[in-house]
Every structure is written in structure tokens, then in C-alpha cells.
């Protein structure tokens, strides 16, 4: 351990601001990248799933309409 | 080797491969970075000239190396896409570009925060710093071109050409500290030969570096998968996959 107390750790020998700025910005950017990538993956999946559902609904509606036309004719 | 690689041209095979390696990257990243950061911040010795500000080194250098390394990987993928019309390579290019941009930004920000106490200035227009800034603009250009076209194939071609032209910047970044008189110091760590630094500083650096590589691998897997399923959304295997994953959530 290089530091004697927690305040010495935060102070970083007078360079505290620069060291914590570096680590803070880096972590924030990396977490943004990670979370952003996960969110866009989930959004893409949900979007495709929605599209499939809509197609299925349209197919079902078309089928029902066709059936109704058949019963109307007879 | 080509026979062994051939099945991975299939998006489905590639997707499942990334699914398999993803957790390994995830756990390696978690372990390496937690050890690396604690070691770098608490246990590594202070530099005899720079004092505690030297701890910025442990994120600055790995991300700077990766910013160029990711670009090299992205340009290789762009070459494969342009020459062999290899569609998955386009997905890799657009998966890698934002990751590279983030690491370039980290290298620039940490460099500025290190330069202020050591050089007395946040920024100088010297060769190393300027060429690294151009690297960031190249990444942003690739991202912008990828989003500028509705047709993914055309977007991939345009972005790929920019990525390839930008390769000229890589040797400029690497040798800028030798070709010009710059404020930035020469390389401390190199692949060949012993590093010009003490072992108790080299080891935490290695942990951070490998941890960052793991993170790049992990995020690349996620982004690559997103690209693959959005480019193949009409395929039955993607449809099965998406429906499979969404049903348990709906049941809750």
C-alpha cells in the first residue's frame, strides 16, 4: 500500500484532481460504451420481434377476411 | 486454414461463436480490470519524477495503444469487405468504430489531464497529439458514413474506403515522436525488447492493458451481434432467436 490514509489516497500527492479526472472520465466513457451497446442490442431485438408480431397479425387478418368473403358468398 | 475459417462466413455460425466467447471476455475483463485498477491506484510505486500523477499512465497508455490497434483491426475488416465482398466484415467495421472512438477519446482526455501538471498545458499542437486527434476524426467519419446511407451495403463501402485511407495515419502516430521534435515522450513499452520501466510498474500496466483488451472483445461481441441480427432480420434463424429471447420476459 502506497498511501498512509484515505485522504492521502484522494490527494494523490497533490495530483488528485488530474488523476481522478482521468480515471473518472475513462470509467464514465467505458460504462457509456458498454451500457449503450447492450441497450442498442436489446432495442434491435425488440424491434425485430415487434415487426414479426405485426406481420403475423396482418397475416391472420388477411386469413379472416378471406374466410368471411367465402361465407358471405355462400 | 481457409477450410477451417470458411464456416464463419455464415452469419448464424459467427453469431453463435461470438455468443460462446462473450462470457469469457466478460469475466476476464472483470477480473483483470479490478486487479489492475486496485494495483495501479494503491500498490504501484509513485514515479521518482512525476510522483502520483504517474498513475494516469495505467489508463493512458493501454487506451492509446488500443486506439491504434482497433483501427488496424477495423481497416483489415474493411479491406476484407471491399476486396472479397465479405458481408460480415462490414458488420465488424461498424461494430468496432465506436469502440475505437471511445478509446481514442480516453487517450486524449487522460493525456490532457496528465499534460497539465507535467507540461503545464492541457493541449499543444504537436505531432503526436494532433495525429491522435485526427484518428478520433477518422473514427467519427467512419461512424457518420455508416449512418449516412439507408442501404447498408453502400454505407459499408463508403465507410470502408475512409477506414482504408485513414491507415496512413497509423505509422504517423507511431513514429511522430521520432520524426518530429514533440513534447510527448518516446515509447516506454514496446512489444519487442524489454520495457524501459520497473517490473512493479510493468505488472499493473499489463493487467490494465489485458483488461482493456478483454473489454474490447466483450463489447465487440455485443455490437457485432447487434449488427448481424439487424442485417439479417428476415432470416428464419434470427426470427427464432428474437422470439425465443422475448417470450420469457412476456411471461413474467
mmCIF file of C-alpha atoms in Angstrom:
data_model
loop_
_atom_site.group_PDB
_atom_site.id
_atom_site.type_symbol
_atom_site.label_atom_id
_atom_site.label_comp_id
_atom_site.label_asym_id
_atom_site.label_seq_id
_atom_site.Cartn_x
_atom_site.Cartn_y
_atom_site.Cartn_z
ATOM 1 C CA UNK A 1 0.000 0.000 0.000
ATOM 2 C CA UNK A 2 1.455 3.339 -1.055
ATOM 3 C CA UNK A 3 -0.796 5.621 0.978
ATOM 4 C CA UNK A 4 -0.980 6.132 4.718
ATOM 5 C CA UNK A 5 -4.517 7.443 4.925
ATOM 6 C CA UNK A 6 -7.606 7.723 2.818
ATOM 7 C CA UNK A 7 -7.173 11.488 2.448
ATOM 8 C CA UNK A 8 -3.631 10.934 1.196
ATOM 9 C CA UNK A 9 -5.066 8.479 -1.322
ATOM 10 C CA UNK A 10 -7.569 11.084 -2.514
ATOM 11 C CA UNK A 11 -4.893 13.774 -2.630
ATOM 12 C CA UNK A 12 -2.528 11.683 -4.804
ATOM 13 C CA UNK A 13 0.473 13.713 -3.742
ATOM 14 C CA UNK A 14 -1.145 16.933 -4.931
ATOM 15 C CA UNK A 15 -2.164 15.498 -8.300
ATOM 16 C CA UNK A 16 -5.563 14.291 -7.045
ATOM 17 C CA UNK A 17 -7.619 16.407 -9.434
ATOM 18 C CA UNK A 18 -5.767 15.203 -12.532
ATOM 19 C CA UNK A 19 -5.610 11.545 -11.517
ATOM 20 C CA UNK A 20 -9.286 11.347 -10.536
ATOM 21 C CA UNK A 21 -10.317 13.343 -13.595
ATOM 22 C CA UNK A 22 -8.545 10.779 -15.787
ATOM 23 C CA UNK A 23 -9.963 7.737 -14.025
ATOM 24 C CA UNK A 24 -13.435 9.272 -13.738
ATOM 25 C CA UNK A 25 -13.765 10.305 -17.370
ATOM 26 C CA UNK A 26 -12.332 6.994 -18.578
ATOM 27 C CA UNK A 27 -14.706 4.914 -16.461
ATOM 28 C CA UNK A 28 -17.672 7.065 -17.459
ATOM 29 C CA UNK A 29 -16.835 6.683 -21.159
ATOM 30 C CA UNK A 30 -16.298 2.919 -20.878
ATOM 31 C CA UNK A 31 -19.531 2.393 -18.950
ATOM 32 C CA UNK A 32 -21.401 4.516 -21.500
ATOM 33 C CA UNK A 33 -19.965 2.354 -24.277
ATOM 34 C CA UNK A 34 -20.862 -0.897 -22.517
ATOM 35 C CA UNK A 35 -24.377 0.094 -21.463
ATOM 36 C CA UNK A 36 -25.075 1.804 -24.793
ATOM 37 C CA UNK A 37 -24.062 -1.313 -26.695
ATOM 38 C CA UNK A 38 -26.280 -3.505 -24.523
ATOM 39 C CA UNK A 39 -29.253 -1.160 -24.896
ATOM 40 C CA UNK A 40 -28.944 -0.958 -28.663
ATOM 41 C CA UNK A 41 -28.731 -4.757 -28.807
ATOM 42 C CA UNK A 42 -31.948 -5.085 -26.798
ATOM 43 C CA UNK A 43 -33.696 -2.399 -28.846
ATOM 44 C CA UNK A 44 -32.778 -4.150 -32.092
ATOM 45 C CA UNK A 45 -34.138 -7.451 -30.776
ATOM 46 C CA UNK A 46 -37.369 -5.849 -29.611
ATOM 47 C CA UNK A 47 -37.796 -4.025 -32.896
ATOM 48 C CA UNK A 48 -37.434 -7.254 -34.885
ATOM 49 C CA UNK A 49 -39.826 -9.048 -32.528
ATOM 50 C CA UNK A 50 -42.401 -6.262 -32.962
ATOM 51 C CA UNK A 51 -42.047 -6.466 -36.716
ATOM 52 C CA UNK A 52 -42.651 -10.221 -36.634
ATOM 53 C CA UNK A 53 -45.728 -9.786 -34.463
ATOM 54 C CA UNK A 54 -47.168 -7.173 -36.810
ATOM 55 C CA UNK A 55 -46.614 -9.425 -39.798
ATOM 56 C CA UNK A 56 -48.340 -12.288 -38.030
ATOM 57 C CA UNK A 57 -51.289 -10.055 -37.168
ATOM 58 C CA UNK A 58 -51.578 -8.885 -40.776
ATOM 59 C CA UNK A 59 -51.475 -12.493 -41.996
ATOM 60 C CA UNK A 60 -54.176 -13.501 -39.528
ATOM 61 C CA UNK A 61 -56.367 -10.561 -40.529
ATOM 62 C CA UNK A 62 -55.981 -11.411 -44.205
ATOM 63 C CA UNK A 63 -56.948 -15.017 -43.499
ATOM 64 C CA UNK A 64 -60.046 -13.992 -41.533
ATOM 65 C CA UNK A 65 -61.101 -11.616 -44.253
ATOM 66 C CA UNK A 66 -60.756 -14.328 -46.869
ATOM 67 C CA UNK A 67 -62.849 -16.682 -44.751
ATOM 68 C CA UNK A 68 -65.538 -14.051 -44.260
ATOM 69 C CA UNK A 69 -65.736 -13.472 -48.003
ATOM 70 C CA UNK A 70 -66.186 -17.176 -48.552
ATOM 71 C CA UNK A 71 -69.054 -17.375 -46.000
ATOM 72 C CA UNK A 72 -70.677 -14.229 -47.429
ATOM 73 C CA UNK A 73 -70.688 -15.689 -50.879
ATOM 74 C CA UNK A 74 -72.323 -18.949 -49.855
ATOM 75 C CA UNK B 1 -6.686 -22.684 -42.559
ATOM 76 C CA UNK B 2 -9.194 -21.419 -45.134
ATOM 77 C CA UNK B 3 -11.239 -24.569 -44.755
ATOM 78 C CA UNK B 4 -11.319 -24.043 -41.015
ATOM 79 C CA UNK B 5 -12.327 -20.384 -41.388
ATOM 80 C CA UNK B 6 -14.903 -20.942 -44.087
ATOM 81 C CA UNK B 7 -17.952 -21.770 -41.917
ATOM 82 C CA UNK B 8 -17.575 -18.449 -40.071
ATOM 83 C CA UNK B 9 -18.592 -16.587 -43.230
ATOM 84 C CA UNK B 10 -22.094 -17.763 -42.310
ATOM 85 C CA UNK B 11 -23.738 -15.113 -40.091
ATOM 86 C CA UNK B 12 -25.505 -17.734 -37.982
ATOM 87 C CA UNK B 13 -22.280 -19.642 -37.228
ATOM 88 C CA UNK B 14 -20.479 -16.385 -36.437
ATOM 89 C CA UNK B 15 -23.298 -15.223 -34.193
ATOM 90 C CA UNK B 16 -23.221 -18.393 -32.118
ATOM 91 C CA UNK B 17 -19.430 -18.275 -31.967
ATOM 92 C CA UNK B 18 -19.495 -14.738 -30.505
ATOM 93 C CA UNK B 19 -22.214 -15.885 -28.120
ATOM 94 C CA UNK B 20 -19.881 -18.605 -26.871
ATOM 95 C CA UNK B 21 -16.771 -16.446 -26.381
ATOM 96 C CA UNK B 22 -18.624 -13.417 -24.962
ATOM 97 C CA UNK B 23 -18.865 -14.586 -21.322
ATOM 98 C CA UNK B 24 -15.151 -15.465 -21.281
ATOM 99 C CA UNK B 25 -14.263 -11.953 -22.360
ATOM 100 C CA UNK B 26 -16.688 -10.585 -19.785
ATOM 101 C CA UNK B 27 -15.207 -12.466 -16.838
ATOM 102 C CA UNK B 28 -11.622 -11.879 -17.938
ATOM 103 C CA UNK B 29 -12.333 -8.154 -18.178
ATOM 104 C CA UNK B 30 -13.932 -8.044 -14.760
ATOM 105 C CA UNK B 31 -11.082 -9.906 -13.056
ATOM 106 C CA UNK B 32 -8.190 -8.211 -14.870
ATOM 107 C CA UNK B 33 -9.548 -4.681 -14.543
ATOM 108 C CA UNK B 34 -10.466 -4.989 -10.860
ATOM 109 C CA UNK B 35 -6.978 -6.291 -10.055
ATOM 110 C CA UNK B 36 -5.327 -3.847 -12.442
ATOM 111 C CA UNK B 37 -7.065 -0.705 -11.180
ATOM 112 C CA UNK B 38 -6.531 -1.511 -7.494
ATOM 113 C CA UNK B 39 -2.884 -2.322 -8.175
ATOM 114 C CA UNK B 40 -2.383 0.796 -10.281
ATOM 115 C CA UNK B 41 -4.060 3.153 -7.810
ATOM 116 C CA UNK B 42 -2.987 1.706 -4.467
ATOM 117 C CA UNK B 43 0.062 -0.520 -4.739
ATOM 118 C CA UNK B 44 2.147 0.609 -7.693
ATOM 119 C CA UNK B 45 5.020 2.875 -6.653
ATOM 120 C CA UNK B 46 4.977 6.586 -7.462
ATOM 121 C CA UNK B 47 7.338 7.761 -10.194
ATOM 122 C CA UNK B 48 10.501 9.409 -8.885
ATOM 123 C CA UNK B 49 9.989 12.425 -11.157
ATOM 124 C CA UNK B 50 6.262 12.577 -11.761
ATOM 125 C CA UNK B 51 5.044 11.423 -8.355
ATOM 126 C CA UNK B 52 1.496 10.118 -8.091
ATOM 127 C CA UNK B 53 0.434 11.673 -11.405
ATOM 128 C CA UNK B 54 2.151 8.685 -12.992
ATOM 129 C CA UNK B 55 -0.950 6.609 -12.151
ATOM 130 C CA UNK B 56 -2.626 8.158 -15.202
ATOM 131 C CA UNK B 57 -0.163 6.079 -17.248
ATOM 132 C CA UNK B 58 -2.115 2.892 -16.452
ATOM 133 C CA UNK B 59 -5.122 4.037 -18.466
ATOM 134 C CA UNK B 60 -3.493 6.465 -20.874
ATOM 135 C CA UNK B 61 -1.026 4.063 -22.495
ATOM 136 C CA UNK B 62 -3.304 1.000 -22.827
ATOM 137 C CA UNK B 63 -6.090 3.065 -24.376
ATOM 138 C CA UNK B 64 -3.669 4.846 -26.709
ATOM 139 C CA UNK B 65 -2.246 1.516 -27.912
ATOM 140 C CA UNK B 66 -5.771 0.129 -28.326
ATOM 141 C CA UNK B 67 -6.994 3.210 -30.200
ATOM 142 C CA UNK B 68 -4.451 2.441 -32.926
ATOM 143 C CA UNK B 69 -4.835 -1.341 -32.621
ATOM 144 C CA UNK B 70 -8.607 -1.235 -33.033
ATOM 145 C CA UNK B 71 -8.148 0.990 -36.068
ATOM 146 C CA UNK B 72 -5.806 -1.579 -37.612
ATOM 147 C CA UNK B 73 -8.387 -4.307 -36.974
ATOM 148 C CA UNK B 74 -11.186 -2.190 -38.387
ATOM 149 C CA UNK B 75 -9.164 -1.375 -41.521
ATOM 150 C CA UNK B 76 -8.374 -5.080 -42.010
ATOM 151 C CA UNK B 77 -12.093 -5.833 -41.866
ATOM 152 C CA UNK B 78 -12.760 -3.001 -44.319
ATOM 153 C CA UNK B 79 -10.191 -4.476 -46.708
ATOM 154 C CA UNK B 80 -11.831 -7.918 -46.480
ATOM 155 C CA UNK B 81 -15.193 -6.341 -47.186
ATOM 156 C CA UNK B 82 -14.027 -4.292 -50.174
ATOM 157 C CA UNK B 83 -11.840 -6.948 -51.789
ATOM 158 C CA UNK B 84 -13.766 -10.168 -51.117
ATOM 159 C CA UNK B 85 -17.261 -8.685 -50.664
ATOM 160 C CA UNK B 86 -17.325 -10.385 -47.299
ATOM 161 C CA UNK B 87 -20.556 -9.069 -45.789
ATOM 162 C CA UNK B 88 -19.833 -9.879 -42.151
ATOM 163 C CA UNK B 89 -16.707 -7.706 -42.346
ATOM 164 C CA UNK B 90 -18.967 -4.660 -42.784
ATOM 165 C CA UNK B 91 -20.713 -5.618 -39.563
ATOM 166 C CA UNK B 92 -17.312 -5.753 -37.840
ATOM 167 C CA UNK B 93 -16.338 -2.322 -39.147
ATOM 168 C CA UNK B 94 -19.460 -0.676 -37.800
ATOM 169 C CA UNK B 95 -19.169 -2.646 -34.550
ATOM 170 C CA UNK B 96 -15.558 -1.574 -33.989
ATOM 171 C CA UNK B 97 -15.692 2.112 -34.961
ATOM 172 C CA UNK B 98 -17.478 3.440 -31.833
ATOM 173 C CA UNK B 99 -15.251 1.336 -29.561
ATOM 174 C CA UNK B 100 -12.133 2.762 -31.167
ATOM 175 C CA UNK B 101 -13.537 6.273 -30.935
ATOM 176 C CA UNK B 102 -14.127 5.848 -27.182
ATOM 177 C CA UNK B 103 -10.578 4.613 -26.577
ATOM 178 C CA UNK B 104 -9.145 7.471 -28.652
ATOM 179 C CA UNK B 105 -11.186 9.934 -26.612
ATOM 180 C CA UNK B 106 -9.899 8.347 -23.385
ATOM 181 C CA UNK B 107 -6.305 8.577 -24.613
ATOM 182 C CA UNK B 108 -6.796 12.258 -25.470
ATOM 183 C CA UNK B 109 -8.568 13.208 -22.224
ATOM 184 C CA UNK B 110 -6.164 11.345 -19.942
ATOM 185 C CA UNK B 111 -3.263 12.751 -21.962
ATOM 186 C CA UNK B 112 -4.550 16.277 -21.419
ATOM 187 C CA UNK B 113 -5.086 15.653 -17.694
ATOM 188 C CA UNK B 114 -1.546 14.310 -17.474
ATOM 189 C CA UNK B 115 -0.060 17.071 -19.628
ATOM 190 C CA UNK B 116 -1.460 19.890 -17.492
ATOM 191 C CA UNK B 117 0.567 19.095 -14.340
ATOM 192 C CA UNK B 118 3.627 17.741 -16.203
ATOM 193 C CA UNK B 119 3.984 20.048 -19.211
ATOM 194 C CA UNK B 120 1.976 22.979 -17.881
ATOM 195 C CA UNK B 121 -0.599 22.830 -20.664
ATOM 196 C CA UNK B 122 -3.715 20.801 -21.459
ATOM 197 C CA UNK B 123 -3.004 20.726 -25.165
ATOM 198 C CA UNK B 124 -0.282 21.518 -27.678
ATOM 199 C CA UNK B 125 -0.480 21.145 -31.441
ATOM 200 C CA UNK B 126 2.449 18.785 -31.623
ATOM 201 C CA UNK B 127 2.764 15.789 -33.914
ATOM 202 C CA UNK B 128 1.664 13.021 -31.525
ATOM 203 C CA UNK B 129 -1.329 14.857 -30.115
ATOM 204 C CA UNK B 130 -2.506 16.174 -33.476
ATOM 205 C CA UNK B 131 -2.253 12.802 -35.214
ATOM 206 C CA UNK B 132 -4.187 11.162 -32.367
ATOM 207 C CA UNK B 133 -6.873 13.833 -32.732
ATOM 208 C CA UNK B 134 -7.036 13.065 -36.470
ATOM 209 C CA UNK B 135 -7.530 9.400 -35.514
ATOM 210 C CA UNK B 136 -10.595 10.426 -33.494
ATOM 211 C CA UNK B 137 -11.963 12.335 -36.504
ATOM 212 C CA UNK B 138 -11.338 9.301 -38.734
ATOM 213 C CA UNK B 139 -13.364 7.128 -36.349
ATOM 214 C CA UNK B 140 -16.151 9.718 -36.253
ATOM 215 C CA UNK B 141 -16.076 9.878 -40.065
ATOM 216 C CA UNK B 142 -16.454 6.097 -40.333
ATOM 217 C CA UNK B 143 -19.379 6.160 -37.872
ATOM 218 C CA UNK B 144 -21.025 9.060 -39.723
ATOM 219 C CA UNK B 145 -20.646 7.405 -43.149
ATOM 220 C CA UNK B 146 -22.071 4.161 -41.771
ATOM 221 C CA UNK B 147 -25.170 6.044 -40.638
ATOM 222 C CA UNK B 148 -25.447 8.280 -43.701
ATOM 223 C CA UNK B 149 -26.912 5.659 -46.062
ATOM 224 C CA UNK B 150 -30.083 3.627 -45.715
ATOM 225 C CA UNK B 151 -28.510 0.931 -47.860
ATOM 226 C CA UNK B 152 -26.165 -0.925 -45.516
ATOM 227 C CA UNK B 153 -24.026 -2.240 -48.362
ATOM 228 C CA UNK B 154 -23.361 1.211 -49.768
ATOM 229 C CA UNK B 155 -22.714 2.565 -46.279
ATOM 230 C CA UNK B 156 -20.221 -0.229 -45.663
ATOM 231 C CA UNK B 157 -18.385 0.563 -48.896
ATOM 232 C CA UNK B 158 -18.104 4.281 -48.169
ATOM 233 C CA UNK B 159 -17.036 3.758 -44.566
ATOM 234 C CA UNK B 160 -14.599 1.043 -45.624
ATOM 235 C CA UNK B 161 -12.838 3.303 -48.113
ATOM 236 C CA UNK B 162 -12.437 6.035 -45.497
ATOM 237 C CA UNK B 163 -11.135 3.466 -42.982
ATOM 238 C CA UNK B 164 -8.552 2.236 -45.502
ATOM 239 C CA UNK B 165 -7.382 5.706 -46.485
ATOM 240 C CA UNK B 166 -7.022 6.547 -42.802
ATOM 241 C CA UNK B 167 -4.491 3.746 -42.287
ATOM 242 C CA UNK B 168 -1.819 6.232 -43.426
ATOM 243 C CA UNK B 169 -2.328 7.935 -40.066
ATOM 244 C CA UNK B 170 -1.227 4.892 -38.041
ATOM 245 C CA UNK B 171 2.530 4.989 -38.827
ATOM 246 C CA UNK B 172 2.380 8.769 -38.426
ATOM 247 C CA UNK B 173 1.046 8.346 -34.877
ATOM 248 C CA UNK B 174 3.586 5.666 -34.042
ATOM 249 C CA UNK B 175 6.676 7.431 -35.360
ATOM 250 C CA UNK B 176 5.564 11.007 -34.655
ATOM 251 C CA UNK B 177 7.667 11.044 -31.502
ATOM 252 C CA UNK B 178 10.743 10.076 -33.513
ATOM 253 C CA UNK B 179 10.221 12.038 -36.735
ATOM 254 C CA UNK B 180 9.435 15.351 -35.113
ATOM 255 C CA UNK B 181 10.517 17.152 -32.001
ATOM 256 C CA UNK B 182 7.499 16.691 -29.825
ATOM 257 C CA UNK B 183 6.620 17.393 -26.249
ATOM 258 C CA UNK B 184 5.361 13.837 -25.995
ATOM 259 C CA UNK B 185 7.939 11.323 -24.820
ATOM 260 C CA UNK B 186 9.036 8.276 -26.782
ATOM 261 C CA UNK B 187 7.646 4.799 -26.276
ATOM 262 C CA UNK B 188 8.199 3.277 -22.842
ATOM 263 C CA UNK B 189 6.546 -0.032 -23.564
ATOM 264 C CA UNK B 190 7.093 -1.948 -26.763
ATOM 265 C CA UNK B 191 6.260 -5.431 -27.899
ATOM 266 C CA UNK B 192 9.838 -6.248 -28.807
ATOM 267 C CA UNK B 193 12.521 -5.981 -26.199
ATOM 268 C CA UNK B 194 12.324 -5.368 -22.505
ATOM 269 C CA UNK B 195 10.130 -2.481 -21.324
ATOM 270 C CA UNK B 196 12.030 0.573 -20.150
ATOM 271 C CA UNK B 197 10.356 0.566 -16.770
ATOM 272 C CA UNK B 198 10.437 -1.151 -13.404
ATOM 273 C CA UNK B 199 8.694 -4.510 -13.010
ATOM 274 C CA UNK B 200 6.462 -3.239 -10.186
ATOM 275 C CA UNK B 201 5.088 -0.672 -12.632
ATOM 276 C CA UNK B 202 5.010 -3.029 -15.611
ATOM 277 C CA UNK B 203 2.798 -5.684 -13.998
ATOM 278 C CA UNK B 204 -0.152 -3.439 -13.089
ATOM 279 C CA UNK B 205 0.154 -1.946 -16.575
ATOM 280 C CA UNK B 206 -0.109 -5.434 -18.069
ATOM 281 C CA UNK B 207 -3.239 -6.213 -16.043
ATOM 282 C CA UNK B 208 -4.909 -2.965 -17.123
ATOM 283 C CA UNK B 209 -3.876 -3.489 -20.737
ATOM 284 C CA UNK B 210 -5.171 -7.078 -20.890
ATOM 285 C CA UNK B 211 -8.327 -5.989 -19.074
ATOM 286 C CA UNK B 212 -8.959 -3.296 -21.680
ATOM 287 C CA UNK B 213 -8.378 -5.855 -24.434
ATOM 288 C CA UNK B 214 -10.957 -8.109 -22.760
ATOM 289 C CA UNK B 215 -13.409 -5.217 -22.623
ATOM 290 C CA UNK B 216 -12.850 -4.504 -26.315
ATOM 291 C CA UNK B 217 -13.553 -8.182 -27.031
ATOM 292 C CA UNK B 218 -16.700 -8.194 -24.909
ATOM 293 C CA UNK B 219 -18.184 -5.012 -26.357
ATOM 294 C CA UNK B 220 -17.187 -6.078 -29.883
ATOM 295 C CA UNK B 221 -19.149 -9.319 -29.414
ATOM 296 C CA UNK B 222 -22.263 -7.407 -28.312
ATOM 297 C CA UNK B 223 -22.065 -4.826 -31.093
ATOM 298 C CA UNK B 224 -21.247 -7.434 -33.730
ATOM 299 C CA UNK B 225 -24.306 -9.446 -32.693
ATOM 300 C CA UNK B 226 -26.492 -6.345 -32.906
ATOM 301 C CA UNK B 227 -25.180 -5.635 -36.404
ATOM 302 C CA UNK B 228 -25.618 -9.238 -37.550
ATOM 303 C CA UNK B 229 -29.226 -9.560 -36.405
ATOM 304 C CA UNK B 230 -30.217 -6.155 -37.759
ATOM 305 C CA UNK B 231 -28.677 -7.006 -41.138
ATOM 306 C CA UNK B 232 -30.305 -10.454 -41.254
ATOM 307 C CA UNK B 233 -33.682 -9.736 -39.719
ATOM 308 C CA UNK B 234 -35.570 -11.559 -42.459
ATOM 309 C CA UNK B 235 -33.725 -14.838 -41.844
ATOM 310 C CA UNK B 236 -35.590 -17.599 -40.018
ATOM 311 C CA UNK B 237 -32.748 -18.177 -37.527
ATOM 312 C CA UNK B 238 -32.805 -14.533 -36.411
ATOM 313 C CA UNK B 239 -36.586 -14.648 -36.076
ATOM 314 C CA UNK B 240 -36.422 -17.796 -33.965
ATOM 315 C CA UNK B 241 -33.685 -16.255 -31.823
ATOM 316 C CA UNK B 242 -35.542 -12.988 -31.221
ATOM 317 C CA UNK B 243 -38.850 -14.694 -30.399
ATOM 318 C CA UNK B 244 -37.104 -17.162 -28.087
ATOM 319 C CA UNK B 245 -35.484 -14.404 -26.086
ATOM 320 C CA UNK B 246 -38.569 -12.249 -25.796
ATOM 321 C CA UNK B 247 -41.066 -14.865 -24.681
ATOM 322 C CA UNK B 248 -39.727 -15.441 -21.142
ATOM 323 C CA UNK B 249 -39.894 -11.689 -20.492
ATOM 324 C CA UNK B 250 -43.521 -11.519 -21.563
ATOM 325 C CA UNK B 251 -44.414 -14.432 -19.304
ATOM 326 C CA UNK B 252 -43.278 -12.527 -16.227
#
